[in-house]
Tab-separated table of C-alpha atoms in Angstrom:
chain	number	residue	atom	x	y	z
A	1	MET	CA	9.609	-4.210	4.793
A	2	HIS	CA	8.763	-4.491	1.112
A	3	ILE	CA	8.516	-0.945	-0.303
A	4	ILE	CA	8.339	-0.217	-4.004
A	5	ARG	CA	9.710	3.221	-4.886
A	6	GLY	CA	7.657	4.502	-7.803
A	7	ASN	CA	10.427	6.870	-8.902
A	8	ASP	CA	12.781	3.890	-9.308
A	9	ILE	CA	10.513	2.121	-11.804
A	10	ASP	CA	10.623	2.987	-15.496
A	11	TYR	CA	7.538	3.370	-17.636
A	12	ILE	CA	7.043	0.614	-20.209
A	13	PRO	CA	4.432	0.158	-22.938
A	14	ALA	CA	1.243	-1.536	-21.765
A	15	SER	CA	0.950	-5.116	-23.031
A	16	HIS	CA	-1.804	-4.185	-25.502
A	17	GLU	CA	0.246	-1.390	-27.094
A	18	ARG	CA	2.685	-1.296	-29.997
A	19	PRO	CA	6.197	-1.199	-28.473
A	20	ASP	CA	7.429	1.305	-31.081
A	21	ALA	CA	4.534	3.774	-30.617
A	22	PRO	CA	2.627	3.078	-27.404
A	23	GLY	CA	-0.508	5.050	-26.645
A	24	VAL	CA	-0.177	4.362	-22.934
A	25	LEU	CA	2.746	3.556	-20.654
A	26	LYS	CA	2.701	1.824	-17.270
A	27	LYS	CA	4.818	1.234	-14.175
A	28	VAL	CA	4.434	-2.292	-12.797
A	29	LEU	CA	4.112	-1.920	-9.010
A	30	VAL	CA	2.653	-5.321	-8.105
A	31	GLN	CA	2.679	-8.684	-9.855
A	32	ALA	CA	0.789	-11.892	-9.047
A	33	ALA	CA	3.896	-13.439	-7.457
A	34	ASP	CA	3.902	-10.604	-4.878
A	35	LEU	CA	0.438	-11.483	-3.580
A	36	ILE	CA	-0.801	-14.150	-1.228
A	37	GLU	CA	-3.211	-16.734	-2.579
A	38	GLY	CA	-6.741	-15.523	-1.946
A	39	ARG	CA	-9.302	-13.040	-3.193
A	40	VAL	CA	-9.674	-9.277	-3.175
A	41	GLN	CA	-11.415	-8.246	0.043
A	42	MET	CA	-11.372	-4.503	-0.580
A	43	ILE	CA	-10.002	-1.658	-2.654
A	44	ASN	CA	-10.262	1.669	-0.828
A	45	TRP	CA	-9.274	5.239	-1.545
A	46	ALA	CA	-8.074	6.482	1.852
A	47	LEU	CA	-7.369	9.979	3.154
A	48	LEU	CA	-4.888	10.540	5.990
A	49	PRO	CA	-5.279	14.159	7.129
A	50	ALA	CA	-2.230	16.274	7.958
A	51	GLY	CA	-0.842	15.496	11.403
A	52	ARG	CA	-2.981	12.372	11.874
A	53	SER	CA	-2.286	8.633	12.235
A	54	PHE	CA	-4.371	5.511	11.981
A	55	GLN	CA	-4.521	3.102	14.906
A	56	ALA	CA	-2.014	0.279	15.073
A	57	HIS	CA	-3.758	-2.901	13.990
A	58	TYR	CA	-3.389	-6.122	12.043
A	59	HIS	CA	-5.568	-8.370	9.900
A	60	GLU	CA	-5.846	-12.037	10.800
A	61	ASP	CA	-5.792	-13.326	7.229
A	62	MET	CA	-5.334	-10.338	4.940
A	63	GLN	CA	-2.340	-8.909	3.106
A	64	GLU	CA	-2.601	-5.205	2.299
A	65	ILE	CA	-0.920	-3.110	-0.340
A	66	PHE	CA	-0.886	0.679	0.096
A	67	ILE	CA	-0.146	2.865	-2.941
A	68	LEU	CA	0.491	6.500	-2.025
A	69	VAL	CA	-1.129	8.783	-4.602
A	70	GLN	CA	-0.710	12.124	-2.809
A	71	GLY	CA	1.583	13.482	-0.128
A	72	SER	CA	4.141	11.862	2.130
A	73	THR	CA	3.692	9.550	5.139
A	74	CYS	CA	5.609	7.441	7.637
A	75	ILE	CA	4.628	3.759	7.662
A	76	ASP	CA	5.480	1.436	10.533
A	77	ILE	CA	5.187	-2.334	10.043
A	78	GLU	CA	6.158	-4.588	12.937
A	79	GLY	CA	8.372	-1.835	14.385
A	80	GLU	CA	10.200	-1.089	11.126
A	81	SER	CA	9.598	2.455	9.841
A	82	ALA	CA	9.986	4.048	6.425
A	83	VAL	CA	9.004	7.257	4.660
A	84	MET	CA	6.619	6.877	1.731
A	85	ASN	CA	6.306	9.486	-1.013
A	86	THR	CA	3.811	9.902	-3.827
A	87	GLY	CA	4.111	6.927	-6.186
A	88	ASP	CA	5.503	4.525	-3.572
A	89	ALA	CA	3.797	1.286	-2.556
A	90	VAL	CA	4.242	-0.990	0.444
A	91	PHE	CA	3.186	-4.546	1.259
A	92	VAL	CA	1.756	-5.261	4.716
A	93	PRO	CA	2.020	-9.013	5.410
A	94	VAL	CA	-0.771	-11.063	6.967
A	95	ALA	CA	-0.967	-10.508	10.759
A	96	ALA	CA	1.662	-7.715	10.713
A	97	VAL	CA	0.943	-4.857	13.123
A	98	HIS	CA	1.009	-1.612	11.169
A	99	THR	CA	0.239	2.075	11.454
A	100	MET	CA	0.740	5.129	9.248
A	101	HIS	CA	1.354	8.753	10.238
A	102	ASN	CA	1.135	11.915	8.163
A	103	PRO	CA	3.713	14.305	9.665
A	104	GLY	CA	3.150	16.944	6.995
A	105	ASP	CA	0.868	19.951	6.757
A	106	LYS	CA	-1.078	18.595	3.756
A	107	ASP	CA	-3.410	15.622	3.536
A	108	ALA	CA	-2.076	12.356	2.137
A	109	ALA	CA	-4.124	9.948	0.026
A	110	TYR	CA	-3.498	6.302	-0.736
A	111	ILE	CA	-5.179	3.304	-2.293
A	112	ALA	CA	-5.482	0.311	0.033
A	113	ILE	CA	-5.932	-3.127	-1.513
A	114	GLY	CA	-6.680	-6.096	0.736
A	115	ILE	CA	-6.194	-9.736	-0.294
A	116	THR	CA	-7.850	-12.185	2.096
A	117	GLN	CA	-7.137	-15.869	2.475
A	118	GLY	CA	-10.874	-16.510	2.801
A	119	ARG	CA	-11.766	-15.675	6.393
A	120	GLY	CA	-12.799	-12.073	5.756
A	121	GLY	CA	-9.643	-10.197	6.778
A	122	LYS	CA	-10.736	-9.591	10.377
A	123	THR	CA	-9.125	-6.458	11.855
A	124	VAL	CA	-7.616	-6.538	15.353
A	125	VAL	CA	-6.788	-3.150	16.920
A	126	VAL	CA	-3.641	-3.113	19.049
A	127	GLU	CA	-4.229	-1.172	22.245
A	128	GLU	CA	-1.656	1.446	23.187
A	129	ALA	CA	0.484	0.563	26.213
């Protein structure tokens, strides 16, 4: 599982700023080399209410990146689980079954970015056994 821990990344001056007196700083979470070749299918602001989960599913030709902007969640990708905290990001590979759960008592919010390889990122829900 490819998780980026936001707290482990230092702020650096944005490329358009003076290094000695930057007006804005950034944390680089994702670079072009991290992404599959394709096009942006979607950018969503998502809300995962306290105590809720989204259904296990995968996308036939879409990589997703989730960036947690509020709260804490548990992400499961292909049976591997990890806790995500505010500022963390995770890559969901093409065709990887994934689900996310919010075990807390406060809502969690995240940005979901989907990169498709050109077939529309079809979603396939995995039925519970």
